[in-house]
Coordinates of C-alpha atoms in Angstrom, one line a residue:
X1 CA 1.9 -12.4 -26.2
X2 CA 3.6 -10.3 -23.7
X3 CA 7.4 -10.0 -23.8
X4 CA 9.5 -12.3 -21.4
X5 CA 13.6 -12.1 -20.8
X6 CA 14.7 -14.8 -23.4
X7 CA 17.8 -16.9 -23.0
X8 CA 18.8 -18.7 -19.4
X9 CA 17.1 -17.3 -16.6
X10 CA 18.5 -20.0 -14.0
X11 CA 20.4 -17.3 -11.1
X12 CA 18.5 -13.4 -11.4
X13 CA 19.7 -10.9 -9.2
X14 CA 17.5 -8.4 -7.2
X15 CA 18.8 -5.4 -6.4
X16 CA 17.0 -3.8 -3.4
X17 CA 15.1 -5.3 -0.9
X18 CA 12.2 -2.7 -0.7
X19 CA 8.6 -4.3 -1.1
X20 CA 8.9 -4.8 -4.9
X21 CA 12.2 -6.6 -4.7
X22 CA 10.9 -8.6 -1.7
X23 CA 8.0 -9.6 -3.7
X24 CA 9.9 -10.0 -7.2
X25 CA 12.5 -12.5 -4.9
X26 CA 9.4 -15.0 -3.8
X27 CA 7.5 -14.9 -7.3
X28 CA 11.2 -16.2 -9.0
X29 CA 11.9 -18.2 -6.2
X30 CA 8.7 -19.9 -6.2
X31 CA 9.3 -20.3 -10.0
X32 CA 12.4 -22.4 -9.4
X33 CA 14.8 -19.7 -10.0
X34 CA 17.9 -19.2 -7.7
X35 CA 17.9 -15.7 -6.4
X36 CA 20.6 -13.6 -4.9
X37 CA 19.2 -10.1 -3.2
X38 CA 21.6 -7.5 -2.7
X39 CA 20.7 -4.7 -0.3
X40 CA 22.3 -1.6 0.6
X41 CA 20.7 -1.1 4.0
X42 CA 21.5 -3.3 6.8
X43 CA 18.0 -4.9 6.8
X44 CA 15.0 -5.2 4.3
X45 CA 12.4 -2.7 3.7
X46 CA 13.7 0.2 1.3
X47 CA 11.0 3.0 1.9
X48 CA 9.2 0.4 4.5
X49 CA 12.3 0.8 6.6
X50 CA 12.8 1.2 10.3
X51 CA 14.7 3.9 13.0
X52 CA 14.7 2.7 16.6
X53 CA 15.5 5.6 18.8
X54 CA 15.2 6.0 22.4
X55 CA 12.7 2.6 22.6
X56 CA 10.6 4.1 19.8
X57 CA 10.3 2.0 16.7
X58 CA 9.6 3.9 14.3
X59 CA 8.2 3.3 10.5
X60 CA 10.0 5.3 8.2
X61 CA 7.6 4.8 5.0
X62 CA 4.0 3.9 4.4
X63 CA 1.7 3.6 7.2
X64 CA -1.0 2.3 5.5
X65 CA -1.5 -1.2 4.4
X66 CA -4.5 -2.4 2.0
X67 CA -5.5 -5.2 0.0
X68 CA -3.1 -7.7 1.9
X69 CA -4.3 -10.6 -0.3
X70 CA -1.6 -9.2 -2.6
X71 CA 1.5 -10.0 -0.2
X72 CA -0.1 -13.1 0.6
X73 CA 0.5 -14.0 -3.2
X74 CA 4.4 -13.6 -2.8
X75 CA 4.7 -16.0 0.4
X76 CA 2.2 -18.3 -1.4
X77 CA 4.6 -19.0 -4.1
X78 CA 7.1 -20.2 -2.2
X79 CA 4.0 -22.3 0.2
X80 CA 4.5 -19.9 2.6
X81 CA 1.5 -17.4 4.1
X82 CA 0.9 -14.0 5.0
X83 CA -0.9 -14.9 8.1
X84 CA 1.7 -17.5 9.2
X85 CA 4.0 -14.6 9.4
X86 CA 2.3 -11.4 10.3
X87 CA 0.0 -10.8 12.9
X88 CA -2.9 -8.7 10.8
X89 CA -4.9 -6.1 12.5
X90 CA -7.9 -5.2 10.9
X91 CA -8.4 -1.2 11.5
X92 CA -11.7 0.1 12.6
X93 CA -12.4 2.7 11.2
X94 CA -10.1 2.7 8.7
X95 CA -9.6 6.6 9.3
X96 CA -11.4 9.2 11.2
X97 CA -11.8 12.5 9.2
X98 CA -11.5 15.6 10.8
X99 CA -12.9 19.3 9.1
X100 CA -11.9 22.9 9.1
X101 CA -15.4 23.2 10.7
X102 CA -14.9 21.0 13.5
X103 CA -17.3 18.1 12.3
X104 CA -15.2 14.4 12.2
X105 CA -16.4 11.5 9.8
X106 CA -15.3 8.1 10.9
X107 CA -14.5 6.2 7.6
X108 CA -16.0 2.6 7.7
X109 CA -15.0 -0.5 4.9
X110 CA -18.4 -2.0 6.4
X111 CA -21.1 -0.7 4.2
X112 CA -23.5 -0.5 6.7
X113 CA -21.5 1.1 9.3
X114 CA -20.5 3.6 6.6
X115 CA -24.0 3.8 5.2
X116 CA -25.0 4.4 9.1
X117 CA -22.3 7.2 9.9
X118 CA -22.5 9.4 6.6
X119 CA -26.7 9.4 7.7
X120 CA -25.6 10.8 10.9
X121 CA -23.1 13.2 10.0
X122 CA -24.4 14.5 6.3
X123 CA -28.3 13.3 5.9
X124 CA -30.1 10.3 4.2
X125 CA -29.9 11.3 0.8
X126 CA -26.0 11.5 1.0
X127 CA -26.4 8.1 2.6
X128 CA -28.0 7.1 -0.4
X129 CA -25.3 8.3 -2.5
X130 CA -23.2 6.3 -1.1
X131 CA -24.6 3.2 -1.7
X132 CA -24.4 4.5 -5.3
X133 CA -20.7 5.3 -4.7
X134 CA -19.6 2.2 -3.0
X135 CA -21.4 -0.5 -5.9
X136 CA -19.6 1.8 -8.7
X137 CA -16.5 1.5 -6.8
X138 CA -16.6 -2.4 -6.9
X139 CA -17.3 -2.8 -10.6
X140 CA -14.3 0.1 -11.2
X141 CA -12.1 -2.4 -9.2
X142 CA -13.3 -5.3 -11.1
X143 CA -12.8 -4.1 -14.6
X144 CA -9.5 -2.1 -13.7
X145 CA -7.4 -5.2 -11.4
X146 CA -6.5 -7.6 -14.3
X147 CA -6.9 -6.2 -17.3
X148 CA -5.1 -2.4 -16.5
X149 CA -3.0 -2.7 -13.1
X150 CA -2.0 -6.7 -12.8
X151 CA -0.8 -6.9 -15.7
X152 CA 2.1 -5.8 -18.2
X153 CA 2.2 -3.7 -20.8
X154 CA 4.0 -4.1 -24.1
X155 CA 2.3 -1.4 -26.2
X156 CA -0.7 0.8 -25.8
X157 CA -2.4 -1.6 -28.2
X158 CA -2.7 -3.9 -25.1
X159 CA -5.4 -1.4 -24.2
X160 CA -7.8 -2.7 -26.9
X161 CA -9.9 -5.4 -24.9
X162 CA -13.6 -5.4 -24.3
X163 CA -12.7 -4.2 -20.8
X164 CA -11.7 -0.6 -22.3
X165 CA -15.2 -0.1 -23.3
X166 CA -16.4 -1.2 -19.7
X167 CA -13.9 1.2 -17.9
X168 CA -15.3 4.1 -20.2
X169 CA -19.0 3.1 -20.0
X170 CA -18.3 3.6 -16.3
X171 CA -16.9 6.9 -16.5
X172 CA -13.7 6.0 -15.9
X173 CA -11.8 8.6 -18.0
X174 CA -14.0 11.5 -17.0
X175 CA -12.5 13.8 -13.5
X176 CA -12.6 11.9 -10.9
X177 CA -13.7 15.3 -8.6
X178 CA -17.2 15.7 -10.9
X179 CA -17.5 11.9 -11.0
X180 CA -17.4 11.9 -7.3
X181 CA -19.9 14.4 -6.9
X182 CA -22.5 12.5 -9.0
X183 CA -22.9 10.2 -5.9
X184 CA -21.9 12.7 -3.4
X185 CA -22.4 16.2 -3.2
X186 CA -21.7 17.3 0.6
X187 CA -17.7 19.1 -0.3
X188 CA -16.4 16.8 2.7
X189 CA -17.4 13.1 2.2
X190 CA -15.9 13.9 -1.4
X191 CA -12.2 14.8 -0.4
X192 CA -13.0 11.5 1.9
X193 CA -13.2 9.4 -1.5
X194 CA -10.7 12.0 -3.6
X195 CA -8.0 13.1 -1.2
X196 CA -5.6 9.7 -2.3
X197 CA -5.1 11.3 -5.8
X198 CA -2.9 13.2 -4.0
X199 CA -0.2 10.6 -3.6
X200 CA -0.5 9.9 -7.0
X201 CA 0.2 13.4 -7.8
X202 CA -2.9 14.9 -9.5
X203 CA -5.2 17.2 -8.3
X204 CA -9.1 15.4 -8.1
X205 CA -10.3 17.8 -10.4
X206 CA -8.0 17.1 -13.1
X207 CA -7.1 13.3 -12.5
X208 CA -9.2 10.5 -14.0
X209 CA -12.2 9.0 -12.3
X210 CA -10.3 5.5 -12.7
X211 CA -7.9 6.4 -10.1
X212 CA -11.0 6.3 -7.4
X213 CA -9.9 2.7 -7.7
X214 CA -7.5 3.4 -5.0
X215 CA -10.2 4.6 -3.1
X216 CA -11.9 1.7 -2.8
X217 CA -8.6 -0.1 -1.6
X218 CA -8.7 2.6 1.4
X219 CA -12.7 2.7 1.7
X220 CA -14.3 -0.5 0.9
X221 CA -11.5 -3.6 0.7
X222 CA -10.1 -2.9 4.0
X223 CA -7.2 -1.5 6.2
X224 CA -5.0 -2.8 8.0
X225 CA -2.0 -2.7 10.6
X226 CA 0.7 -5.7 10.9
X227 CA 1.4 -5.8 14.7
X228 CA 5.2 -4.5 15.2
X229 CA 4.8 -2.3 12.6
X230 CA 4.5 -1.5 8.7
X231 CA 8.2 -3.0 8.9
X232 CA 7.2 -6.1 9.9
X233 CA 5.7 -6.8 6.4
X234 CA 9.4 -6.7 4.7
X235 CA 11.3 -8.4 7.3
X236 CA 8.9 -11.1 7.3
X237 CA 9.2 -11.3 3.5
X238 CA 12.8 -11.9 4.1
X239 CA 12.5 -14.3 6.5
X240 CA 10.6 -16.6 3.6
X241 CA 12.7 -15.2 1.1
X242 CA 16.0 -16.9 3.1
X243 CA 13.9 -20.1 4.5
X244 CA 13.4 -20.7 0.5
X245 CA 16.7 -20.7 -0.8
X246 CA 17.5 -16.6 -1.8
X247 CA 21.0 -15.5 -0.7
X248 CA 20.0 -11.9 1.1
X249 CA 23.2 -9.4 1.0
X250 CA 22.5 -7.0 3.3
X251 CA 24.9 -3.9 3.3
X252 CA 26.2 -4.1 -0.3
X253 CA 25.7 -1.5 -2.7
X254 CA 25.7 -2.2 -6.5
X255 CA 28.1 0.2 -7.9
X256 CA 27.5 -1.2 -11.4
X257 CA 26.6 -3.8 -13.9
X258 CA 28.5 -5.9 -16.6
X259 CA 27.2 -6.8 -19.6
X260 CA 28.0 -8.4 -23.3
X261 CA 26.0 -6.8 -25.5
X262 CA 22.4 -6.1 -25.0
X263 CA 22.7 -8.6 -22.0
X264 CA 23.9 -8.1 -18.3
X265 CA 26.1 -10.8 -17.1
X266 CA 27.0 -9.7 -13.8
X267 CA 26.0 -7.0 -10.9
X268 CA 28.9 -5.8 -9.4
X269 CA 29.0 -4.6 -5.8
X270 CA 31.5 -2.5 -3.5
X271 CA 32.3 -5.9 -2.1
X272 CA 32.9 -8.7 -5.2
X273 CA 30.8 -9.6 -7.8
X274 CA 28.1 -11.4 -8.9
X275 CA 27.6 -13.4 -12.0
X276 CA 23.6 -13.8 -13.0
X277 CA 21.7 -15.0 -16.1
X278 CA 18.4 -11.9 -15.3
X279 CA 18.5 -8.7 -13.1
X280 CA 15.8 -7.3 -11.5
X281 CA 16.4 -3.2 -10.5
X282 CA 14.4 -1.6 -7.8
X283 CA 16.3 1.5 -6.9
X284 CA 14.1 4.9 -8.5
X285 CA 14.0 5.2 -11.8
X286 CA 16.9 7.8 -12.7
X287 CA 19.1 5.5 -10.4
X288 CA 18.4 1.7 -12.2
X289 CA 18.6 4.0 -15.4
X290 CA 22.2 5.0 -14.5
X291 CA 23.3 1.8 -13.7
X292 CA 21.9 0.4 -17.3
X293 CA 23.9 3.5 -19.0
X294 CA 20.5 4.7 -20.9
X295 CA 17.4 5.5 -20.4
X296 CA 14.4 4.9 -22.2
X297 CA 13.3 8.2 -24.7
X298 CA 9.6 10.4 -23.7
X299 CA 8.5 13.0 -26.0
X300 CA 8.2 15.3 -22.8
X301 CA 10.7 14.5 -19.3
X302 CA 8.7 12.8 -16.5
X303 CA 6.7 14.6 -14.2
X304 CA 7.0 13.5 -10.5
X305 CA 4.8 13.9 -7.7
X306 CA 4.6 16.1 -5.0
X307 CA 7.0 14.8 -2.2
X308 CA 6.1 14.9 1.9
X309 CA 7.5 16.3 5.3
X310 CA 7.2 13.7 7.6
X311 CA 7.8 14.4 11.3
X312 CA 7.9 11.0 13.9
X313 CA 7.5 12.4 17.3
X314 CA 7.6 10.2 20.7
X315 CA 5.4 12.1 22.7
X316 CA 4.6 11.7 26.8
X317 CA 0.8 12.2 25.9
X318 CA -1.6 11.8 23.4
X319 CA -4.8 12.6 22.1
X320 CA -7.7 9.8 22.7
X321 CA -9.7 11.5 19.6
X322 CA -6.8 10.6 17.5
X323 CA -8.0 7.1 15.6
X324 CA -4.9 5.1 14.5
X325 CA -5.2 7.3 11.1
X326 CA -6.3 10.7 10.8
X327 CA -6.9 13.2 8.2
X328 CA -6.5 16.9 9.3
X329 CA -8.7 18.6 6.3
X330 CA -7.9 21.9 6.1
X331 CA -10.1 24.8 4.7
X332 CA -9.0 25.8 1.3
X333 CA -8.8 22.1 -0.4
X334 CA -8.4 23.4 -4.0
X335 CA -5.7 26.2 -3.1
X336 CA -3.9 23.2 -1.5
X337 CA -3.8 20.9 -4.6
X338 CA -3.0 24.1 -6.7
X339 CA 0.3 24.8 -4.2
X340 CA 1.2 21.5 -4.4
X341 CA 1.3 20.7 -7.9
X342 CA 1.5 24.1 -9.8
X343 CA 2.9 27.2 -7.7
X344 CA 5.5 24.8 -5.6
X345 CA 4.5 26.4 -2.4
X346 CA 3.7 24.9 1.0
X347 CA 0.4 24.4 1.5
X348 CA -0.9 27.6 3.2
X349 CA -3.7 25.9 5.4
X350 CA -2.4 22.1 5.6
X351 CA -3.9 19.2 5.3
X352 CA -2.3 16.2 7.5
X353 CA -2.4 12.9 7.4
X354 CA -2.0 11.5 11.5
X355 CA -1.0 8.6 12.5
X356 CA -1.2 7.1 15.6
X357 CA 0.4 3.7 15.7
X358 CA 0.7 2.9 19.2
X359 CA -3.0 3.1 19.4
X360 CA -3.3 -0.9 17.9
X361 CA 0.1 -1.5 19.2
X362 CA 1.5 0.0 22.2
X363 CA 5.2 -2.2 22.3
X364 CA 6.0 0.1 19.0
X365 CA 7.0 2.8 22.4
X366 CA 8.5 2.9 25.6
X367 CA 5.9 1.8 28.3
X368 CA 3.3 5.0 29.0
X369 CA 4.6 6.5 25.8
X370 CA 3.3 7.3 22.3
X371 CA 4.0 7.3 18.9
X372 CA 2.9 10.1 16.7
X373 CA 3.6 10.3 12.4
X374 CA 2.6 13.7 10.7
X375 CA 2.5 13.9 6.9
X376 CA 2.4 17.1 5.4
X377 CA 2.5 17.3 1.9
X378 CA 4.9 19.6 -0.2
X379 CA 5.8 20.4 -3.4
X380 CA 8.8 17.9 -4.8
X381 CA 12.3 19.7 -5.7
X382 CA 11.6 20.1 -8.7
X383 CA 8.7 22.7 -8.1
X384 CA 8.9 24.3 -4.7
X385 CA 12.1 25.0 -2.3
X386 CA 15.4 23.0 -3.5
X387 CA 17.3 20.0 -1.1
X388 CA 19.6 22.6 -0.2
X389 CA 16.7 24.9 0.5
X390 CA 14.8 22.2 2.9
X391 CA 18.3 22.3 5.5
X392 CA 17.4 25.5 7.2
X393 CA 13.6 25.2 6.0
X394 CA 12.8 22.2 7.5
X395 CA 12.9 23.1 11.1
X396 CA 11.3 26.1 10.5
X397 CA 8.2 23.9 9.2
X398 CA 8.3 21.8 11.8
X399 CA 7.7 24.3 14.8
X400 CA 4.8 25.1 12.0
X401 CA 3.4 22.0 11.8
X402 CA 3.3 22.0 16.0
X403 CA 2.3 25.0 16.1
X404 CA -0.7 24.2 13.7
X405 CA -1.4 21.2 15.0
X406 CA -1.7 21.9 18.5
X407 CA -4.6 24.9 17.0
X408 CA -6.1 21.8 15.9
X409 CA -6.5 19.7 18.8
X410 CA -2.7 18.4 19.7
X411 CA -2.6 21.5 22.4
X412 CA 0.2 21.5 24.1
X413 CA 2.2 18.8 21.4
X414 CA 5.3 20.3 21.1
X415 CA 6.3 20.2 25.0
X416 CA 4.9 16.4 24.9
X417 CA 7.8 15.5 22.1
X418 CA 10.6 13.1 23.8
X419 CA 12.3 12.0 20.5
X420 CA 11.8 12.7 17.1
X421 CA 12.9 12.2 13.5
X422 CA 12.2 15.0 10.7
X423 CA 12.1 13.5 7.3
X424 CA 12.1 16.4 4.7
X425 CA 12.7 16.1 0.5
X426 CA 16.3 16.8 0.8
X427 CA 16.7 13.4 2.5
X428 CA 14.2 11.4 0.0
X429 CA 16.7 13.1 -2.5
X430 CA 19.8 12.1 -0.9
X431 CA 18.1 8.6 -0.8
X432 CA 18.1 8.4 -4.3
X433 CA 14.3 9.5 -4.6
X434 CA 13.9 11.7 -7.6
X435 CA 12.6 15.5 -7.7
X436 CA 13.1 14.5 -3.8
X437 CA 9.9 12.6 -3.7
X438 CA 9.0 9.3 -2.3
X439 CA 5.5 8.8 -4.7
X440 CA 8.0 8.8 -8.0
X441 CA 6.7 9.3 -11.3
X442 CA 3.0 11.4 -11.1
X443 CA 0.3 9.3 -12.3
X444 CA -1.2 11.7 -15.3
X445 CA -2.3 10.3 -18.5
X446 CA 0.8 10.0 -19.7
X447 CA 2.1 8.3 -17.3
X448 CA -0.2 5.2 -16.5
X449 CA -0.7 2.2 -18.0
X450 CA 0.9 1.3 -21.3
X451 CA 2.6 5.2 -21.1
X452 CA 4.7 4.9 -17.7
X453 CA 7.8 3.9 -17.8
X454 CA 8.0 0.4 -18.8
X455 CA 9.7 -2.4 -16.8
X456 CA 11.5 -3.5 -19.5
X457 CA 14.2 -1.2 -21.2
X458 CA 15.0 -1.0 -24.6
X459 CA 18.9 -2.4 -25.5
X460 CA 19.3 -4.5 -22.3
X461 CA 17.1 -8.1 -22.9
X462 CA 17.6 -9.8 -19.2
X463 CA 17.0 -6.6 -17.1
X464 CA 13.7 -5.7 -15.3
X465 CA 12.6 -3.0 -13.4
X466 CA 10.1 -3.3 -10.6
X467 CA 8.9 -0.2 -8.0
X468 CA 6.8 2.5 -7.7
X469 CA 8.2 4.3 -11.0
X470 CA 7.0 1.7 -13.4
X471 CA 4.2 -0.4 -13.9
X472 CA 1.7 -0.2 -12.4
X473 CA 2.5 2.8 -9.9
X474 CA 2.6 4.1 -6.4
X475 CA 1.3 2.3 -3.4
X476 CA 1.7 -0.5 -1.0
X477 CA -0.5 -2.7 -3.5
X478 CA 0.9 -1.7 -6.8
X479 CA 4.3 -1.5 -5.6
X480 CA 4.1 -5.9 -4.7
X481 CA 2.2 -6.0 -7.9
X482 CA 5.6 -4.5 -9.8
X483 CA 7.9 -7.5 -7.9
X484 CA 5.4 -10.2 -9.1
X485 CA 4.5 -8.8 -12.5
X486 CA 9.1 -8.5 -12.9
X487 CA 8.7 -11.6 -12.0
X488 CA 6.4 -12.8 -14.6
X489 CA 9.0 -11.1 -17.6
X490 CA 11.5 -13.7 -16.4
X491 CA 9.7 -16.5 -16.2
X492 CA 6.9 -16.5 -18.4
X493 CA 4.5 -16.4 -14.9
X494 CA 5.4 -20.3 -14.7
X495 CA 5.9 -21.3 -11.3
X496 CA 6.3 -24.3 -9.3
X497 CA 3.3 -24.3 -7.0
X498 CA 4.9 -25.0 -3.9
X499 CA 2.1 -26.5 -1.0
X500 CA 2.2 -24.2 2.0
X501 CA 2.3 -25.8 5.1
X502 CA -1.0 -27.3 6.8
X503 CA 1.0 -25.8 10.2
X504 CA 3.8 -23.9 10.8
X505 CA 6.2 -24.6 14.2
X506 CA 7.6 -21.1 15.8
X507 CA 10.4 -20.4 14.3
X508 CA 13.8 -19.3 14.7
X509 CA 13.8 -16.0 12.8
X510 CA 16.9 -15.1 10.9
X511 CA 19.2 -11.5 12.1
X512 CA 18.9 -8.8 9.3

């Protein structure tokens, strides 16, 4: 049986109001627990978080949103809905994929629009393989979901399920590069189905096949695009949050916790204090560690993964080949992965991720204006140039980044920039954000399932972590996963069942 927080659970405070805690909140609420969320930003979102400047609204995090069933799940435990709250734009194509050779890919969920565009642009027989790609894809998801990501683990003994011997009978712990390449074998459609390893900070040659799971959430579930932005998701999970009961603290920062022994008894902010029964901690790993005053013992010190530049840039122009998401493949894919994650250099022929959100939704800029997001990859701290490194680096690398992206297509970007904002890992790091990296702990071996850092710590009994550092990982998906699965250690996954509402009246929507 999987461990829960024993004792009174009645009042549980969340700390952070990032997508986990957001999610974490509903599932408790929805459970009958009262919940107080204290937030040190003004307004919800953590990573998911939101500058306006100069009538640009832009997205500070994640960009892309998949499997939105799983946020649905949160307001559904409080009878709320996903769709009652966000406007949902389904993106088509889901990305367009651009090559060092000039050739673009547009990247369908539709099987037969994908089956159709990989004919055209790399034959029949790699048509074929996809077909073979896409079915092995779906039974990877089915096997993996609730047996090895929704769920918690207690010990790697949790592992031993007939579902283990499925996951290997598909391949699942071979390389996820040569496992690829038995379905395709033109070198571009397989970074199309390999390149998200990156985020979880292995290299495709090296990482295991079960990660092309998250593959399947970018190529075959679905993408999509709340209108008002990636932000909207979190404030809207807010707004249910506070319609069902929670008491949201905005602009308090937890300085630290009191407890009585092995439990917590209250969380005390730089503004009073609050008494609770169960905590839930959100903030990055090192940081809910220091406020628990221990940390949980590894054989070897946790490896993070690489970290991003991110450069928002309100232009007076754009690009109509742009799609609302674009990958910018560079040349030399294996020398990039091998910068990244071993030498700790910046990647010497870039590959970008573009996004392009005024495309879908044009109020997120000033009228006749555009909104531009470029994610370069880097090495975290820990590996390439230091925080205090990135201060006189970082706009150095951004008149690179222009400079190579106008090469590629953007010509004439830089004089077409009105405002901008030039996120580098010195300010993940000053964010809290270990190794100065936004993707946390690296998803090797040892550091999935049952081996990454658990979301219960050993020595405090009511205290639960939730976030991309624990179970089970990085990503939009994963990361509302953590909330409910937190959730699920306080209160046994009981929960009321709330109805949700046949139809819902506009509504007045609360300030944060």
């Amino acid at each position: 049986m999987t461990r829960t927080v024993p004792g009174r659970t009645d009042h549980v405070v969340v700390v952070g109001a990032g997508l986990s805690g957001l999610a974490a909140a509903l599932h408790l609420l929805g459970a009958g627990r009262r919940v107080t969320l204290v937030e040190r930003d003004t307004s919800p979102g953590g990573r998911a978080g939101r500058i306006v400047r100069g009538g640009y609204h832009i997205d500070t995090g994640p960009t892309v949103l998949t499997m939105p069933h799983l946020a649905d799940e949160a307001f559904a435990a409080v009878g709320d809905s996903l769709g009652a709250r966000v406007d949902l734009v389904p993106l088509h194509p889901a990305y367009r994929a651009r090559f060092a050779d000039g050739s673009t890919l547009d990247v369908h969920t539709g099987a037969e629009a994908m089956e159709a565009e990989i004919e055209r642009f790399a034959g029949a027989p790699e048509a074929a393989g996809y077909r073979r790609l896409r079915a092995w894809l779906e039974q990877l998801y089915r096997v993996q979901m609730r047996r090895f990501i929704d769920t918690d683990f207690d010990s790697p003994l949790h592992l031993l399920h007939p579902d283990l011997a499925r996951l290997a009978a598909l391949g699942g712990f071979g390389r996820l590069d040569a496992r690829i390449g038995r379905f395709l074998h033109d070198e571009r459609l397989r970074r199309v189905f390999s390149f998200q390893s990156l985020y979880a900070g292995v290299a495709p040659e090296r990482a295991l096949a079960a990660y092309a799971v998250i593959a399947y959430m970018d190529t075959v579930a679905g993408v999509w695009f709340p209108r008002g932005g990636m932000h909207a998701l979190p404030r809207a999970m807010a707004d249910a949050a506070a319609d069902a009961g929670a008491d949201l603290r905005f602009g308090e920062t937890v300085t630290r916790l009191e407890r009585s022994g092995e439990r917590i008894t209250a969380v005390v902010t730089d503004t009073g204090r609050i008494a609770c029964d169960a905590v839930v901690l959100t903030p990055d790993l090192p940081v809910s560690y220091g406020l628990l005053g221990r940390a949980p013992k590894r054989p070897v010190g946790l490896r993070f993964s690489p970290s991003a530049v991110v450069l928002h840039a309100g232009t007076d122009r754009t690009w109509p080949w742009l799609a609302h998401h674009t990958l910018s493949f560079g040349a030399e894919w294996r020398r990039t992965f091998s910068e990244l994650t071993e030498t700790g250099h910046l990647m010497s022929d870039p590959s970008l991720l573009i996004t392009r959100p005024t495309v879908t939704d044009p109020s997120l800029a000033p009228p006749g204006r555009h909104l531009h997001y470029i994610l370069a990859p880097c090495p975290n701290t820990a590996l390439g140039p230091g925080a205090a490194d990135w201060r006189e680096l970082g706009p150095r690398y951004r008149d690179s980044l222009l400079t190579e992206l106008d090469r590629r297509g953007l010509d004439g970007i830089a004089a077409a920039v009105e405002e901008e904002c030039l996120i580098t890992p010195a300010d993940w790091q000053a964010q809290g954000h270990a190794a100065g990296s936004p993707f946390s702990a690296a998803h090797t071996f040892a550091q999935t399932g049952p081996f990454r850092p658990r979301n219960l710590v050993r020595g405090t009994v009511n205290a639960v972590l939730a976030g991309c550092g624990t179970t089970p990982g990085v990503g939009v998906p994963t990361v509302l996963l953590s909330g409910k699965l937190a959730a699920a250690r306080i209160t046994g996954g009981a929960r009321t069942g709330r109805p949700r509402p046949a139809v819902r009246e506009s509504r007045e929507r609360r300030p944060v």
